[in-house]
PDB file of C-alpha atoms in Angstrom:
ATOM      1  CA  MET A 131      92.505 123.658  94.005  1.00 40.00           C
ATOM      2  CA  PRO A 132      92.913 122.853  97.914  1.00 53.00           C
ATOM      3  CA  THR A 133      96.448 123.038  98.988  1.00 65.00           C
ATOM      4  CA  ALA A 134      97.795 119.732  99.700  1.00 76.00           C
ATOM      5  CA  ASP A 135      98.039 119.292 104.001  1.00 93.00           C
ATOM      6  CA  PHE A 136     101.794 117.564 103.472  1.00 95.00           C
ATOM      7  CA  ASP A 137     102.162 117.459 107.194  1.00 96.00           C
ATOM      8  CA  SER A 138      99.195 115.726 107.480  1.00 96.00           C
ATOM      9  CA  MET A 139      99.919 113.245 104.898  1.00 96.00           C
ATOM     10  CA  ARG A 140     103.453 112.728 106.259  1.00 96.00           C
ATOM     11  CA  ARG A 141     102.197 111.432 110.162  1.00 97.00           C
ATOM     12  CA  ALA A 142      99.339 109.608 107.764  1.00 96.00           C
ATOM     13  CA  MET A 143     102.668 107.904 106.335  1.00 97.00           C
ATOM     14  CA  VAL A 144     104.498 107.145 109.491  1.00 97.00           C
ATOM     15  CA  GLU A 145     101.171 105.927 111.102  1.00 97.00           C
ATOM     16  CA  SER A 146      99.831 104.329 108.218  1.00 96.00           C
ATOM     17  CA  GLN A 147     103.007 102.872 106.821  1.00 96.00           C
ATOM     18  CA  LEU A 148     105.517 102.252 108.386  1.00 97.00           C
ATOM     19  CA  ARG A 149     104.205 101.789 111.999  1.00 97.00           C
ATOM     20  CA  THR A 150     102.015  98.721 110.410  1.00 97.00           C
ATOM     21  CA  SER A 151     105.113  97.522 108.411  1.00 96.00           C
ATOM     22  CA  GLY A 152     106.951  96.565 111.363  1.00 96.00           C
ATOM     23  CA  VAL A 153     109.236  99.923 111.315  1.00 97.00           C
ATOM     24  CA  THR A 154     110.048 100.803 114.860  1.00 97.00           C
ATOM     25  CA  SER A 155     113.343 102.716 115.105  1.00 97.00           C
ATOM     26  CA  ALA A 156     112.549 105.672 116.508  1.00 97.00           C
ATOM     27  CA  TRP A 157     115.057 107.890 114.587  1.00 98.00           C
ATOM     28  CA  ILE A 158     113.701 106.689 111.364  1.00 98.00           C
ATOM     29  CA  LEU A 159     110.272 107.599 112.532  1.00 98.00           C
ATOM     30  CA  SER A 160     111.074 110.909 113.625  1.00 98.00           C
ATOM     31  CA  ALA A 161     112.898 111.647 110.654  1.00 98.00           C
ATOM     32  CA  MET A 162     110.648 110.722 108.157  1.00 98.00           C
ATOM     33  CA  GLY A 163     108.070 112.545 110.090  1.00 97.00           C
ATOM     34  CA  LYS A 164     110.054 115.706 110.191  1.00 97.00           C
ATOM     35  CA  ILE A 165     111.467 115.543 106.766  1.00 97.00           C
ATOM     36  CA  ALA A 166     109.593 116.992 104.598  1.00 97.00           C
ATOM     37  CA  ARG A 167     109.542 114.156 101.714  1.00 96.00           C
ATOM     38  CA  GLU A 168     107.375 116.857  98.959  1.00 96.00           C
ATOM     39  CA  ASN A 169     110.965 119.195  98.781  1.00 96.00           C
ATOM     40  CA  TYR A 170     112.165 116.353  97.397  1.00 95.00           C
ATOM     41  CA  ALA A 171     109.860 114.825  94.938  1.00 94.00           C
ATOM     42  CA  PRO A 172     109.134 116.083  91.470  1.00 92.00           C
ATOM     43  CA  ALA A 173     106.835 119.351  91.195  1.00 92.00           C
ATOM     44  CA  ALA A 174     104.252 117.796  89.703  1.00 92.00           C
ATOM     45  CA  TYR A 175     104.365 114.695  92.104  1.00 93.00           C
ATOM     46  CA  ALA A 176     104.402 116.314  95.099  1.00 93.00           C
ATOM     47  CA  ALA A 177     101.224 115.651  96.116  1.00 93.00           C
ATOM     48  CA  VAL A 178     101.300 112.115  95.936  1.00 94.00           C
ATOM     49  CA  CYS A 179     104.641 111.537  97.086  1.00 94.00           C
ATOM     50  CA  TYR A 180     103.517 110.054 100.492  1.00 95.00           C
ATOM     51  CA  THR A 181     101.804 107.143  98.520  1.00 92.00           C
ATOM     52  CA  ASP A 182     103.353 103.700  98.864  1.00 92.00           C
ATOM     53  CA  ARG A 183     104.558 104.080  95.075  1.00 92.00           C
ATOM     54  CA  PRO A 184     107.834 104.704  93.520  1.00 92.00           C
ATOM     55  CA  LEU A 185     107.783 108.490  92.023  1.00 92.00           C
ATOM     56  CA  PRO A 186     109.129 108.817  88.126  1.00 90.00           C
ATOM     57  CA  MET A 187     112.294 111.768  88.574  1.00 87.00           C
ATOM     58  CA  GLY A 188     112.895 111.805  85.142  1.00 80.00           C
ATOM     59  CA  ASP A 189     115.370 110.272  82.545  1.00 78.00           C
ATOM     60  CA  GLY A 190     114.579 106.974  84.452  1.00 76.00           C
ATOM     61  CA  ALA A 191     115.081 106.932  87.845  1.00 83.00           C
ATOM     62  CA  ALA A 192     112.567 106.924  90.590  1.00 89.00           C
ATOM     63  CA  MET A 193     112.390 107.795  93.976  1.00 93.00           C
ATOM     64  CA  ASN A 194     111.426 104.815  96.263  1.00 95.00           C
ATOM     65  CA  PRO A 195     108.741 104.188  98.412  1.00 95.00           C
ATOM     66  CA  ALA A 196     109.141 106.179 101.656  1.00 95.00           C
ATOM     67  CA  LEU A 197     108.502 102.219 103.294  1.00 97.00           C
ATOM     68  CA  VAL A 198     111.323 100.797 101.067  1.00 97.00           C
ATOM     69  CA  ASN A 199     113.604 103.129 102.712  1.00 97.00           C
ATOM     70  CA  ALA A 200     112.346 103.110 106.285  1.00 98.00           C
ATOM     71  CA  LEU A 201     113.138  99.335 105.784  1.00 98.00           C
ATOM     72  CA  MET A 202     116.168  99.491 104.816  1.00 98.00           C
ATOM     73  CA  LEU A 203     117.829 101.999 106.963  1.00 98.00           C
ATOM     74  CA  GLN A 204     116.252 100.045 109.970  1.00 98.00           C
ATOM     75  CA  GLU A 205     117.989  97.089 108.741  1.00 97.00           C
ATOM     76  CA  ALA A 206     121.108  98.365 108.008  1.00 97.00           C
ATOM     77  CA  GLU A 207     121.221 100.000 111.549  1.00 97.00           C
ATOM     78  CA  VAL A 208     122.655 103.225 110.782  1.00 97.00           C
ATOM     79  CA  VAL A 209     124.246 105.293 113.345  1.00 96.00           C
ATOM     80  CA  ALA A 210     125.660 108.641 113.926  1.00 97.00           C
ATOM     81  CA  GLY A 211     129.219 108.888 112.178  1.00 97.00           C
ATOM     82  CA  ASP A 212     129.177 105.844 109.883  1.00 97.00           C
ATOM     83  CA  LYS A 213     130.178 106.439 107.014  1.00 97.00           C
ATOM     84  CA  VAL A 214     127.988 105.833 104.186  1.00 97.00           C
ATOM     85  CA  LEU A 215     127.984 105.643 100.113  1.00 96.00           C
ATOM     86  CA  LEU A 216     124.993 106.157  99.254  1.00 96.00           C
ATOM     87  CA  ILE A 217     124.243 104.960  95.478  1.00 94.00           C
ATOM     88  CA  GLY A 218     121.532 106.112  93.343  1.00 90.00           C
ATOM     89  CA  ASP A 219     119.196 107.857  95.039  1.00 88.00           C
ATOM     90  CA  ALA A 220     117.225 109.910  92.768  1.00 83.00           C
ATOM     91  CA  SER A 221     115.712 112.868  94.720  1.00 91.00           C
ATOM     92  CA  GLY A 222     118.329 112.871  98.207  1.00 94.00           C
ATOM     93  CA  TYR A 223     115.471 112.147 100.192  1.00 97.00           C
ATOM     94  CA  VAL A 224     117.865 109.138 101.615  1.00 97.00           C
ATOM     95  CA  ALA A 225     120.990 111.426 101.740  1.00 97.00           C
ATOM     96  CA  ALA A 226     118.678 113.865 104.071  1.00 98.00           C
ATOM     97  CA  LEU A 227     117.547 110.666 106.299  1.00 98.00           C
ATOM     98  CA  LEU A 228     121.210 109.585 106.574  1.00 98.00           C
ATOM     99  CA  ARG A 229     121.990 113.297 107.610  1.00 98.00           C
ATOM    100  CA  ALA A 230     119.285 113.475 110.075  1.00 97.00           C
ATOM    101  CA  ARG A 231     120.815 110.361 112.073  1.00 98.00           C
ATOM    102  CA  GLY A 232     124.220 111.729 111.669  1.00 98.00           C
ATOM    103  CA  ALA A 233     125.852 109.890 109.122  1.00 98.00           C
ATOM    104  CA  ASP A 234     128.837 111.402 106.919  1.00 97.00           C
ATOM    105  CA  VAL A 235     127.023 110.375 102.979  1.00 96.00           C
ATOM    106  CA  ASP A 236     128.763 110.531 100.056  1.00 94.00           C
ATOM    107  CA  ALA A 237     126.325 110.442  97.858  1.00 93.00           C
ATOM    108  CA  VAL A 238     126.708 109.221  93.557  1.00 90.00           C
ATOM    109  CA  ALA A 239     124.353 108.631  91.041  1.00 83.00           C
ATOM    110  CA  ASP A 240     126.375 105.609  89.562  1.00 81.00           C
ATOM    111  CA  ALA A 241     128.746 103.381  91.564  1.00 80.00           C
ATOM    112  CA  ALA A 242     131.300 104.278  88.543  1.00 79.00           C
ATOM    113  CA  ASP A 243     131.262 107.589  90.491  1.00 82.00           C
ATOM    114  CA  ALA A 244     132.040 106.451  93.809  1.00 84.00           C
ATOM    115  CA  HIS A 245     136.105 106.538  95.092  1.00 82.00           C
ATOM    116  CA  GLY A 246     137.550 106.306  98.326  1.00 81.00           C
ATOM    117  CA  THR A 247     137.128 102.843 100.745  1.00 81.00           C
ATOM    118  CA  GLY A 248     136.444 101.753 104.256  1.00 89.00           C
ATOM    119  CA  TYR A 249     132.861 102.433 104.339  1.00 95.00           C
ATOM    120  CA  ASP A 250     130.290 101.260 107.138  1.00 97.00           C
ATOM    121  CA  LEU A 251     127.528 101.363 105.028  1.00 97.00           C
ATOM    122  CA  ILE A 252     127.182 101.183 101.418  1.00 96.00           C
ATOM    123  CA  TYR A 253     123.014 101.840 100.395  1.00 97.00           C
ATOM    124  CA  VAL A 254     122.099 101.046  97.246  1.00 96.00           C
ATOM    125  CA  ASP A 255     118.977 102.844  96.624  1.00 95.00           C
ATOM    126  CA  GLY A 256     117.281 100.305  93.975  1.00 94.00           C
ATOM    127  CA  ALA A 257     117.638  97.046  93.010  1.00 94.00           C
ATOM    128  CA  ALA A 258     120.341  95.190  91.713  1.00 92.00           C
ATOM    129  CA  GLU A 259     120.715  92.057  89.339  1.00 91.00           C
ATOM    130  CA  ILE A 260     124.435  92.268  90.204  1.00 89.00           C
ATOM    131  CA  LEU A 261     126.678  93.740  92.944  1.00 89.00           C
ATOM    132  CA  PRO A 262     130.024  94.921  90.979  1.00 88.00           C
ATOM    133  CA  ASP A 263     133.255  93.272  92.966  1.00 87.00           C
ATOM    134  CA  ALA A 264     134.703  96.422  92.377  1.00 88.00           C
ATOM    135  CA  LEU A 265     131.773  98.098  94.482  1.00 90.00           C
ATOM    136  CA  VAL A 266     131.848  95.636  97.201  1.00 90.00           C
ATOM    137  CA  ALA A 267     135.647  96.335  97.392  1.00 90.00           C
ATOM    138  CA  LEU A 268     135.137  99.944  98.853  1.00 91.00           C
ATOM    139  CA  ALA A 269     133.361  98.770 101.927  1.00 92.00           C
ATOM    140  CA  ALA A 270     135.088  98.207 105.419  1.00 91.00           C
ATOM    141  CA  ASP A 271     135.514  95.164 106.826  1.00 90.00           C
ATOM    142  CA  GLY A 272     132.788  93.873 108.642  1.00 92.00           C
ATOM    143  CA  GLY A 273     131.142  97.013 106.729  1.00 95.00           C
ATOM    144  CA  ARG A 274     127.124  96.278 105.367  1.00 96.00           C
ATOM    145  CA  ILE A 275     125.374  96.525 102.249  1.00 96.00           C
ATOM    146  CA  VAL A 276     121.773  97.258 102.484  1.00 98.00           C
ATOM    147  CA  THR A 277     120.450  97.163  98.409  1.00 97.00           C
ATOM    148  CA  GLY A 278     117.384  95.681  96.649  1.00 96.00           C
ATOM    149  CA  ILE A 279     117.938  92.531  94.854  1.00 95.00           C
ATOM    150  CA  VAL A 280     116.320  91.132  91.296  1.00 93.00           C
ATOM    151  CA  ASP A 281     114.860  87.689  91.989  1.00 89.00           C
ATOM    152  CA  GLY A 282     113.134  86.921  88.775  1.00 87.00           C
ATOM    153  CA  ALA A 283     109.939  89.199  88.920  1.00 89.00           C
ATOM    154  CA  VAL A 284     110.301  89.674  92.173  1.00 93.00           C
ATOM    155  CA  THR A 285     112.050  92.446  94.084  1.00 95.00           C
ATOM    156  CA  ARG A 286     113.344  92.221  97.367  1.00 96.00           C
ATOM    157  CA  LEU A 287     115.288  93.968  99.846  1.00 98.00           C
ATOM    158  CA  ALA A 288     118.412  92.609 101.142  1.00 97.00           C
ATOM    159  CA  ILE A 289     121.352  93.039 103.758  1.00 98.00           C
ATOM    160  CA  GLY A 290     125.035  91.871 103.859  1.00 96.00           C
ATOM    161  CA  HIS A 291     128.055  91.638 106.140  1.00 95.00           C
ATOM    162  CA  LEU A 292     131.393  92.249 104.677  1.00 93.00           C
ATOM    163  CA  HIS A 293     134.250  89.657 105.547  1.00 90.00           C
ATOM    164  CA  ASN A 294     136.967  89.070 103.696  1.00 87.00           C
ATOM    165  CA  GLY A 295     135.994  90.744 100.694  1.00 84.00           C
ATOM    166  CA  LYS A 296     133.392  88.870  99.854  1.00 89.00           C
ATOM    167  CA  VAL A 297     129.516  89.585 100.667  1.00 92.00           C
ATOM    168  CA  ALA A 298     126.972  87.354 101.107  1.00 91.00           C
ATOM    169  CA  LEU A 299     123.373  89.072 100.701  1.00 95.00           C
ATOM    170  CA  ARG A 300     120.162  87.970 102.907  1.00 96.00           C
ATOM    171  CA  PRO A 301     116.557  89.113 101.717  1.00 96.00           C
ATOM    172  CA  PHE A 302     114.559  90.351 104.694  1.00 97.00           C
ATOM    173  CA  ALA A 303     111.403  92.066 102.769  1.00 96.00           C
ATOM    174  CA  ASP A 304     109.236  91.580  99.206  1.00 95.00           C
ATOM    175  CA  ALA A 305     109.153  95.392  98.216  1.00 94.00           C
ATOM    176  CA  GLU A 306     108.693  96.961  94.829  1.00 93.00           C
ATOM    177  CA  ILE A 307     111.615  98.752  94.754  1.00 94.00           C
ATOM    178  CA  VAL A 308     112.972 100.367  91.474  1.00 92.00           C
ATOM    179  CA  ARG A 309     115.356  98.603  89.387  1.00 91.00           C
ATOM    180  CA  LEU A 310     118.819 100.319  88.848  1.00 88.00           C
ATOM    181  CA  PRO A 311     119.699  99.596  85.081  1.00 83.00           C
ATOM    182  CA  ALA A 312     123.601  99.928  85.717  1.00 82.00           C
ATOM    183  CA  PHE A 313     123.119  96.831  88.390  1.00 82.00           C
ATOM    184  CA  SER A 314     121.779  94.688  85.518  1.00 79.00           C
ATOM    185  CA  ARG A 315     123.556  91.340  84.758  1.00 75.00           C
ATOM    186  CA  PRO A 316     124.582  91.730  81.168  1.00 73.00           C
ATOM    187  CA  LYS A 317     123.028  89.815  78.543  1.00 71.00           C
ATOM    188  CA  GLU A 318     123.998  86.305  77.401  1.00 68.00           C
ATOM    189  CA  PHE A 319     124.212  84.654  74.187  1.00 64.00           C
ATOM    190  CA  VAL A 320     121.691  82.082  73.912  1.00 63.00           C
ATOM    191  CA  PHE A 321     120.976  79.682  71.245  1.00 65.00           C
TER     192      PHE A 321
END
């Protein structure tokens, strides 16, 4: 079996997935062109980690497509020095991208594990039906929250800015983003 040419696959991802889908941020294109995504994917999926599909990580977790991450990072307007709370990054890939930008990253698997306040950016690496108030309260006033949202059978990428303890999310792209069970709406009793 031939060895995968990851450098060529990474360049193809940047040129055929990211650039053609509106990703224009130079730092994102550079970081995603350099950071070896295959090192963050399970070995069984390394050869397909540059396809535009979620990759299973085990235990129900998945790695989002690179395009999803690029679009979210671009919309969040990450700058060096941003204090970022990263939730649900199953692989560590998004944390590596954020650190390449010079962000101060606090990565947790679940929102319940998040501590501290005053985050410039809360990055939820998956789709949520609801964002708990306790999570929103961790952002600095004027801070940003970027996440996926569940809208019926569709998932969308969305961003919001925190003002006076409240955030309104604005969808900016339809995308296949992994749903996060921890952010599911509680089941309601129905007759």
